mmCIF file of C-alpha atoms and ligand atoms in Angstrom:
data_model
loop_
_atom_site.group_PDB
_atom_site.id
_atom_site.type_symbol
_atom_site.label_atom_id
_atom_site.label_comp_id
_atom_site.label_asym_id
_atom_site.label_seq_id
_atom_site.Cartn_x
_atom_site.Cartn_y
_atom_site.Cartn_z
ATOM 1 C CA MET F 20 -0.099 0.161 -0.259
ATOM 2 C CA THR F 21 1.464 3.469 -0.881
ATOM 3 C CA MET F 22 1.583 5.479 2.070
ATOM 4 C CA VAL F 23 1.934 9.556 1.604
ATOM 5 C CA GLY F 24 1.570 12.552 3.311
ATOM 6 C CA TRP F 25 0.770 12.417 7.067
ATOM 7 C CA GLY F 26 0.471 8.478 6.615
ATOM 8 C CA LEU F 27 -2.184 6.537 7.795
ATOM 9 C CA ALA F 28 -1.957 3.941 10.606
ATOM 10 C CA ASN F 29 -1.064 0.091 9.817
ATOM 11 C CA VAL F 30 -3.379 -2.298 8.858
ATOM 12 C CA CYS F 31 -2.715 -4.358 11.897
ATOM 13 C CA LEU F 32 -3.678 -1.939 14.405
ATOM 14 C CA GLU F 33 -7.252 -0.908 12.708
ATOM 15 C CA ALA F 34 -8.375 -4.529 12.089
ATOM 16 C CA ARG F 35 -7.964 -4.763 16.042
ATOM 17 C CA THR F 36 -9.593 -1.440 16.699
ATOM 18 C CA ALA F 37 -12.315 -1.512 13.837
ATOM 19 C CA GLU F 38 -15.035 -3.463 15.099
ATOM 20 C CA GLY F 39 -18.615 -3.314 16.302
ATOM 21 C CA VAL F 40 -20.045 -0.380 15.186
ATOM 22 C CA ASN F 41 -16.966 1.917 15.279
ATOM 23 C CA ALA F 42 -15.549 1.244 11.956
ATOM 24 C CA PHE F 43 -16.760 1.727 8.301
ATOM 25 C CA HIS F 44 -17.116 -1.322 6.650
ATOM 26 C CA PRO F 45 -16.892 -0.374 2.392
ATOM 27 C CA GLY F 46 -19.556 -2.037 0.434
ATOM 28 C CA LYS F 47 -21.365 -4.079 2.955
ATOM 29 C CA ALA F 48 -24.591 -3.120 4.472
ATOM 30 C CA TRP F 49 -24.808 0.029 6.600
ATOM 31 C CA LEU F 50 -28.112 0.201 9.315
ATOM 32 C CA ASP F 51 -29.189 3.115 10.590
ATOM 33 C CA THR F 52 -29.562 3.405 14.902
ATOM 34 C CA ASP F 53 -33.011 1.598 14.590
ATOM 35 C CA GLY F 54 -31.646 -0.948 12.591
ATOM 36 C CA LYS F 55 -32.610 -0.023 8.834
ATOM 37 C CA PRO F 56 -30.579 0.143 6.238
ATOM 38 C CA ILE F 57 -29.523 4.082 5.356
ATOM 39 C CA SER F 58 -31.458 5.181 2.435
ATOM 40 C CA ALA F 59 -29.215 8.446 1.295
ATOM 41 C CA PHE F 60 -27.637 7.789 -1.917
ATOM 42 C CA GLY F 61 -25.797 10.262 -4.043
ATOM 43 C CA GLY F 62 -25.378 12.232 -0.660
ATOM 44 C CA GLY F 63 -23.213 14.766 0.814
ATOM 45 C CA VAL F 64 -22.493 15.978 4.928
ATOM 46 C CA LEU F 65 -22.916 18.945 6.634
ATOM 47 C CA HIS F 66 -20.900 19.266 10.329
ATOM 48 C CA HIS F 67 -22.752 21.767 12.131
ATOM 49 C CA ARG F 68 -22.099 22.303 15.862
ATOM 50 C CA GLY F 69 -20.695 19.220 16.679
ATOM 51 C CA VAL F 70 -23.299 17.170 14.890
ATOM 52 C CA TYR F 71 -22.827 15.369 11.190
ATOM 53 C CA TYR F 72 -25.557 15.731 8.738
ATOM 54 C CA TRP F 73 -25.802 13.190 6.272
ATOM 55 C CA PHE F 74 -28.841 13.599 3.113
ATOM 56 C CA GLY F 75 -29.142 11.833 0.175
ATOM 57 C CA GLU F 76 -31.728 10.355 -2.061
ATOM 58 C CA ILE F 77 -33.969 7.748 -0.186
ATOM 59 C CA MET F 78 -34.272 4.856 -2.490
ATOM 60 C CA ASP F 79 -37.406 2.579 -1.758
ATOM 61 C CA GLY F 80 -39.495 0.677 -3.342
ATOM 62 C CA LYS F 81 -38.906 -1.305 -7.318
ATOM 63 C CA THR F 82 -36.216 -0.510 -9.506
ATOM 64 C CA ILE F 83 -38.160 -0.523 -12.943
ATOM 65 C CA LYS F 84 -36.341 0.325 -15.874
ATOM 66 C CA HIS F 85 -33.018 1.393 -13.675
ATOM 67 C CA ASP F 86 -35.114 4.065 -12.033
ATOM 68 C CA VAL F 87 -37.493 4.448 -9.172
ATOM 69 C CA ALA F 88 -39.713 6.629 -7.971
ATOM 70 C CA LEU F 89 -38.899 10.172 -6.107
ATOM 71 C CA ARG F 90 -39.718 9.291 -2.506
ATOM 72 C CA GLY F 91 -37.372 12.476 -1.455
ATOM 73 C CA ILE F 92 -34.588 13.552 0.410
ATOM 74 C CA SER F 93 -33.303 12.019 3.941
ATOM 75 C CA CYS F 94 -31.418 13.019 6.660
ATOM 76 C CA TYR F 95 -29.446 11.434 9.225
ATOM 77 C CA SER F 96 -27.364 12.866 12.124
ATOM 78 C CA SER F 97 -24.255 11.221 14.043
ATOM 79 C CA ARG F 98 -21.990 12.870 16.344
ATOM 80 C CA ASP F 99 -19.191 9.794 15.128
ATOM 81 C CA LEU F 100 -19.385 9.238 11.421
ATOM 82 C CA TYR F 101 -20.547 5.825 12.743
ATOM 83 C CA GLN F 102 -23.595 5.895 13.758
ATOM 84 C CA TRP F 103 -26.517 7.522 12.460
ATOM 85 C CA LYS F 104 -29.648 8.307 13.623
ATOM 86 C CA TYR F 105 -32.949 9.190 11.013
ATOM 87 C CA GLU F 106 -33.980 12.205 11.117
ATOM 88 C CA GLY F 107 -36.838 11.504 8.529
ATOM 89 C CA ASN F 108 -37.617 13.250 4.936
ATOM 90 C CA VAL F 109 -36.943 16.461 4.702
ATOM 91 C CA LEU F 110 -37.682 16.991 1.238
ATOM 92 C CA PRO F 111 -40.924 14.710 0.264
ATOM 93 C CA ALA F 112 -42.056 13.928 -2.878
ATOM 94 C CA VAL F 113 -45.138 16.187 -3.967
ATOM 95 C CA LYS F 114 -47.543 13.640 -4.671
ATOM 96 C CA ASN F 115 -51.116 15.975 -5.934
ATOM 97 C CA ASP F 116 -49.123 18.190 -8.808
ATOM 98 C CA PRO F 117 -47.496 16.515 -11.613
ATOM 99 C CA SER F 118 -45.895 19.258 -13.127
ATOM 100 C CA SER F 119 -43.666 19.986 -9.284
ATOM 101 C CA ASP F 120 -40.192 19.352 -10.116
ATOM 102 C CA LEU F 121 -40.732 16.997 -6.791
ATOM 103 C CA ALA F 122 -43.291 14.755 -8.304
ATOM 104 C CA PRO F 123 -42.925 10.898 -7.779
ATOM 105 C CA GLY F 124 -42.486 10.572 -11.645
ATOM 106 C CA LYS F 125 -39.605 12.833 -11.873
ATOM 107 C CA VAL F 126 -35.978 13.021 -10.709
ATOM 108 C CA ALA F 127 -34.243 14.543 -7.413
ATOM 109 C CA GLU F 128 -30.321 13.722 -7.133
ATOM 110 C CA ARG F 129 -27.059 14.386 -5.005
ATOM 111 C CA PRO F 130 -28.636 16.386 -2.318
ATOM 112 C CA LYS F 131 -25.945 19.106 -1.048
ATOM 113 C CA VAL F 132 -26.476 21.395 1.779
ATOM 114 C CA VAL F 133 -24.279 24.009 3.167
ATOM 115 C CA TYR F 134 -25.165 26.742 6.372
ATOM 116 C CA ASN F 135 -25.206 30.221 5.171
ATOM 117 C CA ARG F 136 -24.173 31.885 8.733
ATOM 118 C CA ARG F 137 -25.746 35.399 7.314
ATOM 119 C CA THR F 138 -29.252 34.290 6.533
ATOM 120 C CA ARG F 139 -28.809 31.522 8.923
ATOM 121 C CA GLN F 140 -30.731 29.097 6.437
ATOM 122 C CA PHE F 141 -29.659 25.690 5.419
ATOM 123 C CA VAL F 142 -29.569 25.900 2.105
ATOM 124 C CA MET F 143 -29.920 22.616 -0.076
ATOM 125 C CA TRP F 144 -29.045 22.081 -3.930
ATOM 126 C CA LEU F 145 -30.241 19.575 -5.874
ATOM 127 C CA HIS F 146 -30.353 17.854 -9.526
ATOM 128 C CA VAL F 147 -33.689 17.598 -10.563
ATOM 129 C CA ASP F 148 -34.959 16.321 -14.056
ATOM 130 C CA ARG F 149 -37.243 14.680 -15.780
ATOM 131 C CA ARG F 150 -37.099 10.782 -16.040
ATOM 132 C CA ASP F 151 -35.553 11.525 -19.707
ATOM 133 C CA TYR F 152 -32.350 13.853 -18.255
ATOM 134 C CA LYS F 153 -33.687 16.440 -20.553
ATOM 135 C CA SER F 154 -34.432 19.084 -18.293
ATOM 136 C CA ALA F 155 -31.266 19.323 -16.419
ATOM 137 C CA ARG F 156 -31.950 21.484 -13.783
ATOM 138 C CA ALA F 157 -30.787 22.512 -9.937
ATOM 139 C CA GLY F 158 -33.051 22.952 -6.915
ATOM 140 C CA VAL F 159 -32.615 24.846 -4.322
ATOM 141 C CA ALA F 160 -34.257 24.296 -0.711
ATOM 142 C CA VAL F 161 -34.064 26.080 2.858
ATOM 143 C CA SER F 162 -34.870 25.638 6.300
ATOM 144 C CA ASP F 163 -34.165 27.244 9.566
ATOM 145 C CA ARG F 164 -32.730 23.599 10.858
ATOM 146 C CA PRO F 165 -30.230 21.249 9.647
ATOM 147 C CA THR F 166 -33.188 18.795 9.779
ATOM 148 C CA GLY F 167 -35.190 20.249 8.123
ATOM 149 C CA PRO F 168 -38.580 20.544 6.743
ATOM 150 C CA TYR F 169 -36.875 22.317 3.785
ATOM 151 C CA ARG F 170 -38.725 24.170 1.998
ATOM 152 C CA TYR F 171 -38.458 24.261 -2.326
ATOM 153 C CA MET F 172 -37.853 27.586 -3.868
ATOM 154 C CA GLY F 173 -37.432 26.298 -7.651
ATOM 155 C CA SER F 174 -35.166 25.446 -9.669
ATOM 156 C CA CYS F 175 -32.982 26.767 -12.564
ATOM 157 C CA ARG F 176 -30.783 26.490 -15.688
ATOM 158 C CA PRO F 177 -27.584 28.031 -13.436
ATOM 159 C CA ASN F 178 -26.423 31.126 -15.773
ATOM 160 C CA GLY F 179 -28.660 29.632 -18.393
ATOM 161 C CA ALA F 180 -26.445 26.492 -18.650
ATOM 162 C CA GLN F 181 -27.988 22.757 -18.061
ATOM 163 C CA SER F 182 -27.191 20.977 -15.079
ATOM 164 C CA ARG F 183 -27.270 17.472 -14.219
ATOM 165 C CA ASP F 184 -24.787 16.157 -11.502
ATOM 166 C CA LEU F 185 -24.015 18.757 -8.893
ATOM 167 C CA THR F 186 -21.803 19.197 -5.526
ATOM 168 C CA LEU F 187 -21.792 22.522 -3.532
ATOM 169 C CA PHE F 188 -18.433 23.804 -1.644
ATOM 170 C CA GLN F 189 -18.378 26.308 1.030
ATOM 171 C CA ASP F 190 -14.935 27.922 0.879
ATOM 172 C CA ARG F 191 -13.184 29.695 4.275
ATOM 173 C CA ASP F 192 -14.318 33.313 3.350
ATOM 174 C CA GLY F 193 -17.771 32.317 2.497
ATOM 175 C CA LYS F 194 -18.496 31.777 -0.746
ATOM 176 C CA ALA F 195 -20.234 28.611 -1.799
ATOM 177 C CA TYR F 196 -20.350 27.585 -5.131
ATOM 178 C CA LEU F 197 -22.457 25.236 -7.345
ATOM 179 C CA ILE F 198 -20.044 22.681 -9.496
ATOM 180 C CA PHE F 199 -22.042 20.862 -12.001
ATOM 181 C CA ALA F 200 -22.189 18.735 -14.818
ATOM 182 C CA SER F 201 -23.087 21.036 -17.741
ATOM 183 C CA GLU F 202 -22.869 20.961 -21.489
ATOM 184 C CA GLU F 203 -24.654 17.862 -22.261
ATOM 185 C CA ASN F 204 -22.251 16.220 -19.647
ATOM 186 C CA ARG F 205 -19.204 17.667 -21.853
ATOM 187 C CA THR F 206 -17.852 20.425 -19.600
ATOM 188 C CA MET F 207 -18.271 20.811 -15.710
ATOM 189 C CA HIS F 208 -19.011 24.453 -14.539
ATOM 190 C CA ILE F 209 -18.309 26.191 -11.242
ATOM 191 C CA ALA F 210 -20.790 28.843 -10.753
ATOM 192 C CA GLN F 211 -20.205 31.298 -7.566
ATOM 193 C CA LEU F 212 -23.322 31.762 -5.719
ATOM 194 C CA ASP F 213 -24.946 34.914 -4.198
ATOM 195 C CA ALA F 214 -24.385 35.708 -0.718
ATOM 196 C CA ASP F 215 -27.693 33.912 0.287
ATOM 197 C CA TYR F 216 -26.622 30.989 -1.540
ATOM 198 C CA LEU F 217 -29.928 30.956 -3.343
ATOM 199 C CA LYS F 218 -28.765 31.727 -7.400
ATOM 200 C CA PRO F 219 -25.350 32.247 -9.207
ATOM 201 C CA ASP F 220 -24.033 35.279 -9.326
ATOM 202 C CA GLY F 221 -23.027 34.770 -12.544
ATOM 203 C CA VAL F 222 -19.009 34.385 -12.197
ATOM 204 C CA VAL F 223 -18.348 31.123 -13.288
ATOM 205 C CA THR F 224 -15.516 28.728 -14.533
ATOM 206 C CA ARG F 225 -15.191 25.763 -17.049
ATOM 207 C CA VAL F 226 -13.303 22.888 -15.652
ATOM 208 C CA PHE F 227 -12.625 19.237 -17.583
ATOM 209 C CA VAL F 228 -13.576 20.724 -20.799
ATOM 210 C CA ASP F 229 -14.912 18.226 -23.238
ATOM 211 C CA GLN F 230 -13.843 15.411 -20.098
ATOM 212 C CA PHE F 231 -17.340 14.117 -19.962
ATOM 213 C CA ARG F 232 -17.378 14.283 -16.159
ATOM 214 C CA GLU F 233 -20.197 13.704 -13.338
ATOM 215 C CA ALA F 234 -20.609 12.995 -9.635
ATOM 216 C CA PRO F 235 -18.169 15.947 -8.524
ATOM 217 C CA ALA F 236 -16.912 16.433 -4.935
ATOM 218 C CA ALA F 237 -14.751 19.213 -3.906
ATOM 219 C CA PHE F 238 -12.482 20.153 -1.049
ATOM 220 C CA GLU F 239 -9.764 22.189 0.071
ATOM 221 C CA TYR F 240 -6.792 21.413 1.662
ATOM 222 C CA GLN F 241 -3.763 23.821 2.805
ATOM 223 C CA GLY F 242 -4.556 26.709 0.181
ATOM 224 C CA ARG F 243 -5.193 23.660 -2.535
ATOM 225 C CA TYR F 244 -8.833 22.788 -3.952
ATOM 226 C CA PHE F 245 -9.085 19.232 -5.379
ATOM 227 C CA LEU F 246 -12.357 18.204 -7.211
ATOM 228 C CA ILE F 247 -13.244 14.366 -7.915
ATOM 229 C CA THR F 248 -15.143 13.212 -10.563
ATOM 230 C CA SER F 249 -16.331 9.837 -12.555
ATOM 231 C CA LYS F 250 -17.114 9.550 -15.829
ATOM 232 C CA CYS F 251 -20.296 9.692 -17.210
ATOM 233 C CA ALA F 252 -21.448 6.100 -17.213
ATOM 234 C CA GLY F 253 -25.065 5.860 -15.934
ATOM 235 C CA TRP F 254 -24.781 3.317 -12.906
ATOM 236 C CA ALA F 255 -21.718 1.910 -14.178
ATOM 237 C CA PRO F 256 -18.575 2.591 -12.111
ATOM 238 C CA SER F 257 -15.859 4.163 -13.745
ATOM 239 C CA ALA F 258 -12.336 5.487 -13.128
ATOM 240 C CA ALA F 259 -12.280 8.164 -10.998
ATOM 241 C CA LEU F 260 -10.350 11.730 -12.194
ATOM 242 C CA TYR F 261 -9.340 14.843 -9.941
ATOM 243 C CA ALA F 262 -8.155 18.442 -10.717
ATOM 244 C CA VAL F 263 -6.415 20.996 -8.419
ATOM 245 C CA ALA F 264 -6.191 24.452 -8.380
ATOM 246 C CA THR F 265 -4.965 27.230 -6.138
ATOM 247 C CA SER F 266 -8.705 28.541 -6.044
ATOM 248 C CA MET F 267 -12.100 27.543 -6.640
ATOM 249 C CA LEU F 268 -12.665 29.584 -10.102
ATOM 250 C CA GLY F 269 -9.058 27.926 -10.890
ATOM 251 C CA PRO F 270 -6.739 28.011 -13.175
ATOM 252 C CA TRP F 271 -7.901 23.510 -12.633
ATOM 253 C CA LYS F 272 -4.638 21.167 -13.769
ATOM 254 C CA THR F 273 -6.334 17.783 -13.886
ATOM 255 C CA MET F 274 -4.162 15.396 -11.794
ATOM 256 C CA GLY F 275 -5.310 11.914 -12.823
ATOM 257 C CA ASN F 276 -7.130 8.805 -10.966
ATOM 258 C CA PRO F 277 -6.857 9.375 -7.348
ATOM 259 C CA THR F 278 -7.846 5.964 -6.148
ATOM 260 C CA VAL F 279 -4.368 3.315 -6.246
ATOM 261 C CA GLY F 280 -4.051 -0.397 -5.994
ATOM 262 C CA PRO F 281 -6.359 -2.919 -7.576
ATOM 263 C CA GLY F 282 -9.808 -1.778 -8.449
ATOM 264 C CA SER F 283 -9.004 1.307 -9.306
ATOM 265 C CA ASP F 284 -9.760 1.409 -12.381
ATOM 266 C CA LYS F 285 -13.604 1.515 -11.149
ATOM 267 C CA THR F 286 -13.404 3.229 -7.887
ATOM 268 C CA PHE F 287 -13.663 -0.084 -5.921
ATOM 269 C CA ASN F 288 -16.997 -0.502 -8.058
ATOM 270 C CA SER F 289 -18.641 2.970 -7.053
ATOM 271 C CA GLN F 290 -19.273 6.656 -7.896
ATOM 272 C CA SER F 291 -18.238 9.838 -6.292
ATOM 273 C CA THR F 292 -20.472 12.157 -4.282
ATOM 274 C CA TYR F 293 -18.754 14.017 -1.858
ATOM 275 C CA VAL F 294 -15.782 14.507 0.217
ATOM 276 C CA LEU F 295 -16.382 14.736 4.183
ATOM 277 C CA PRO F 296 -13.729 16.834 5.988
ATOM 278 C CA VAL F 297 -13.269 15.323 9.276
ATOM 279 C CA ALA F 298 -14.194 17.827 12.035
ATOM 280 C CA GLY F 299 -11.211 19.281 14.120
ATOM 281 C CA ARG F 300 -8.789 17.266 12.359
ATOM 282 C CA PRO F 301 -7.226 19.229 10.012
ATOM 283 C CA GLY F 302 -6.054 16.891 7.138
ATOM 284 C CA ALA F 303 -8.506 14.476 7.305
ATOM 285 C CA PHE F 304 -10.819 13.916 4.777
ATOM 286 C CA ILE F 305 -13.397 10.686 3.738
ATOM 287 C CA PHE F 306 -14.249 9.840 0.046
ATOM 288 C CA MET F 307 -17.642 8.992 -0.362
ATOM 289 C CA ALA F 308 -19.055 6.895 -3.250
ATOM 290 C CA ASP F 309 -21.958 4.902 -4.282
ATOM 291 C CA ARG F 310 -21.791 1.205 -5.412
ATOM 292 C CA TRP F 311 -24.985 0.933 -7.274
ATOM 293 C CA ASN F 312 -27.143 -1.944 -8.083
ATOM 294 C CA PRO F 313 -28.933 -0.915 -11.149
ATOM 295 C CA ASN F 314 -31.266 -3.779 -10.693
ATOM 296 C CA ASN F 315 -32.132 -2.835 -7.604
ATOM 297 C CA LEU F 316 -31.406 0.431 -6.681
ATOM 298 C CA PRO F 317 -32.280 1.215 -2.717
ATOM 299 C CA ASP F 318 -29.924 -2.196 -1.958
ATOM 300 C CA SER F 319 -27.311 0.195 -3.939
ATOM 301 C CA ARG F 320 -24.090 0.290 -0.981
ATOM 302 C CA TYR F 321 -21.517 3.137 0.416
ATOM 303 C CA VAL F 322 -18.091 3.081 -0.273
ATOM 304 C CA TRP F 323 -16.096 5.178 2.337
ATOM 305 C CA LEU F 324 -12.686 5.452 2.507
ATOM 306 C CA PRO F 325 -9.219 7.882 3.885
ATOM 307 C CA ILE F 326 -8.373 9.794 1.613
ATOM 308 C CA SER F 327 -4.679 10.957 1.775
ATOM 309 C CA VAL F 328 -3.321 14.332 0.195
ATOM 310 C CA HIS F 329 0.119 15.623 -0.166
ATOM 311 C CA ARG F 330 0.476 18.849 -1.781
ATOM 312 C CA ASP F 331 -0.734 18.392 -4.835
ATOM 313 C CA ILE F 332 -1.496 14.362 -4.804
ATOM 314 C CA VAL F 333 -4.770 12.690 -3.694
ATOM 315 C CA GLN F 334 -4.394 8.753 -3.264
ATOM 316 C CA ILE F 335 -7.424 6.883 -2.397
ATOM 317 C CA ALA F 336 -6.419 2.991 -1.225
ATOM 318 C CA TRP F 337 -9.518 0.254 -0.896
ATOM 319 C CA ARG F 338 -9.681 -1.006 2.952
ATOM 320 C CA ASP F 339 -12.046 -3.773 3.683
ATOM 321 C CA GLN F 340 -12.141 -1.997 7.139
ATOM 322 C CA TRP F 341 -11.676 0.893 8.668
ATOM 323 C CA ASN F 342 -11.976 3.587 11.734
ATOM 324 C CA LEU F 343 -11.096 6.873 12.223
ATOM 325 C CA SER F 344 -7.693 6.284 13.899
ATOM 326 C CA VAL F 345 -6.286 6.046 10.635
ATOM 327 C CA PHE F 346 -6.037 9.898 10.716
ATOM 328 C CA LYS F 347 -3.016 10.863 12.599
HETATM 329 C C1 GAL I 416 -25.299 8.766 -12.967
HETATM 330 C C2 GAL I 416 -25.602 10.114 -12.305
HETATM 331 C C3 GAL I 416 -26.774 9.440 -11.122
HETATM 332 C C4 GAL I 416 -27.762 8.832 -11.792
HETATM 333 C C5 GAL I 416 -27.029 8.102 -12.762
HETATM 334 C C6 GAL I 416 -29.094 8.068 -13.573
HETATM 335 O O1 GAL I 416 -24.801 9.318 -14.158
HETATM 336 O O2 GAL I 416 -24.117 9.749 -11.469
HETATM 337 O O3 GAL I 416 -26.567 10.682 -10.227
HETATM 338 O O4 GAL I 416 -27.895 10.616 -12.315
HETATM 339 O O5 GAL I 416 -26.476 8.455 -14.068
HETATM 340 O O6 GAL I 416 -28.580 7.119 -14.789
#
């Protein structure tokens, strides 16, 4: 196993300590504190006042033609990142209005939430679409509390551009960015949001030009910004590709595949969704990904792995199980 930067603790120590619920088991079933499978796909995590909140797509019921009915967005809370309590469906499907972005026959994917200190609102952005993915819009919802309920404010094509797979990134200076697959998924856009985080302010940059990347996940460490993506491949896994920059607005430099070792050609059979900074541990980041089961989407799995960062180099290696002690 290649070790870089501050290093990861050795595998023996991990096996001794990573038992019970105090461990991550990438690719295995993950139950909430009620003993039910966690349903929070294409998810993201917000850390607020000592609590982590995991938001994701609720996938429930039958998979028909590789799709499920839109149910809404789940929220789970945790203090330790291992055990998650279900907080409810915080942005439920709208059942009585077929024209709503959130009608059960539509698509609402990859929700991400950030807290706006100025407005004291929790702001969620998510990809909303028709089943044929032709509408390609970004929806926004707000709440006074992390656990919702969220009030849906509507959707847009940011700066007039198509928006499919997306993520949010909040910088140290309070600026937030919507990062999304655009231009028929050829090129990704990074659009700066206004002070309320409710709409793009017109400042935008293009990245991975003509590369057909999606499933963006961004993070920052020591003044370097990283953007990890998958290939546009539907539910199929692909090799990840990342870029680095000294500012969210670029210029971005394409680096290569951040995953290493066996399985890295397919991101260990998963697709990126978010990078979670571990609170209070500078340099500790968790790569969050979905291992899709296209024939039975609600039975998909989560792949969470530690990231190691050294200057421009990001590395993610497979682990059968691990815990936070890998971060020194
Ligand atoms: C993927 C995307 C998923 C979902 C899927 C539908 O490319 O990352 O979020 O949209 O396509 O086929």
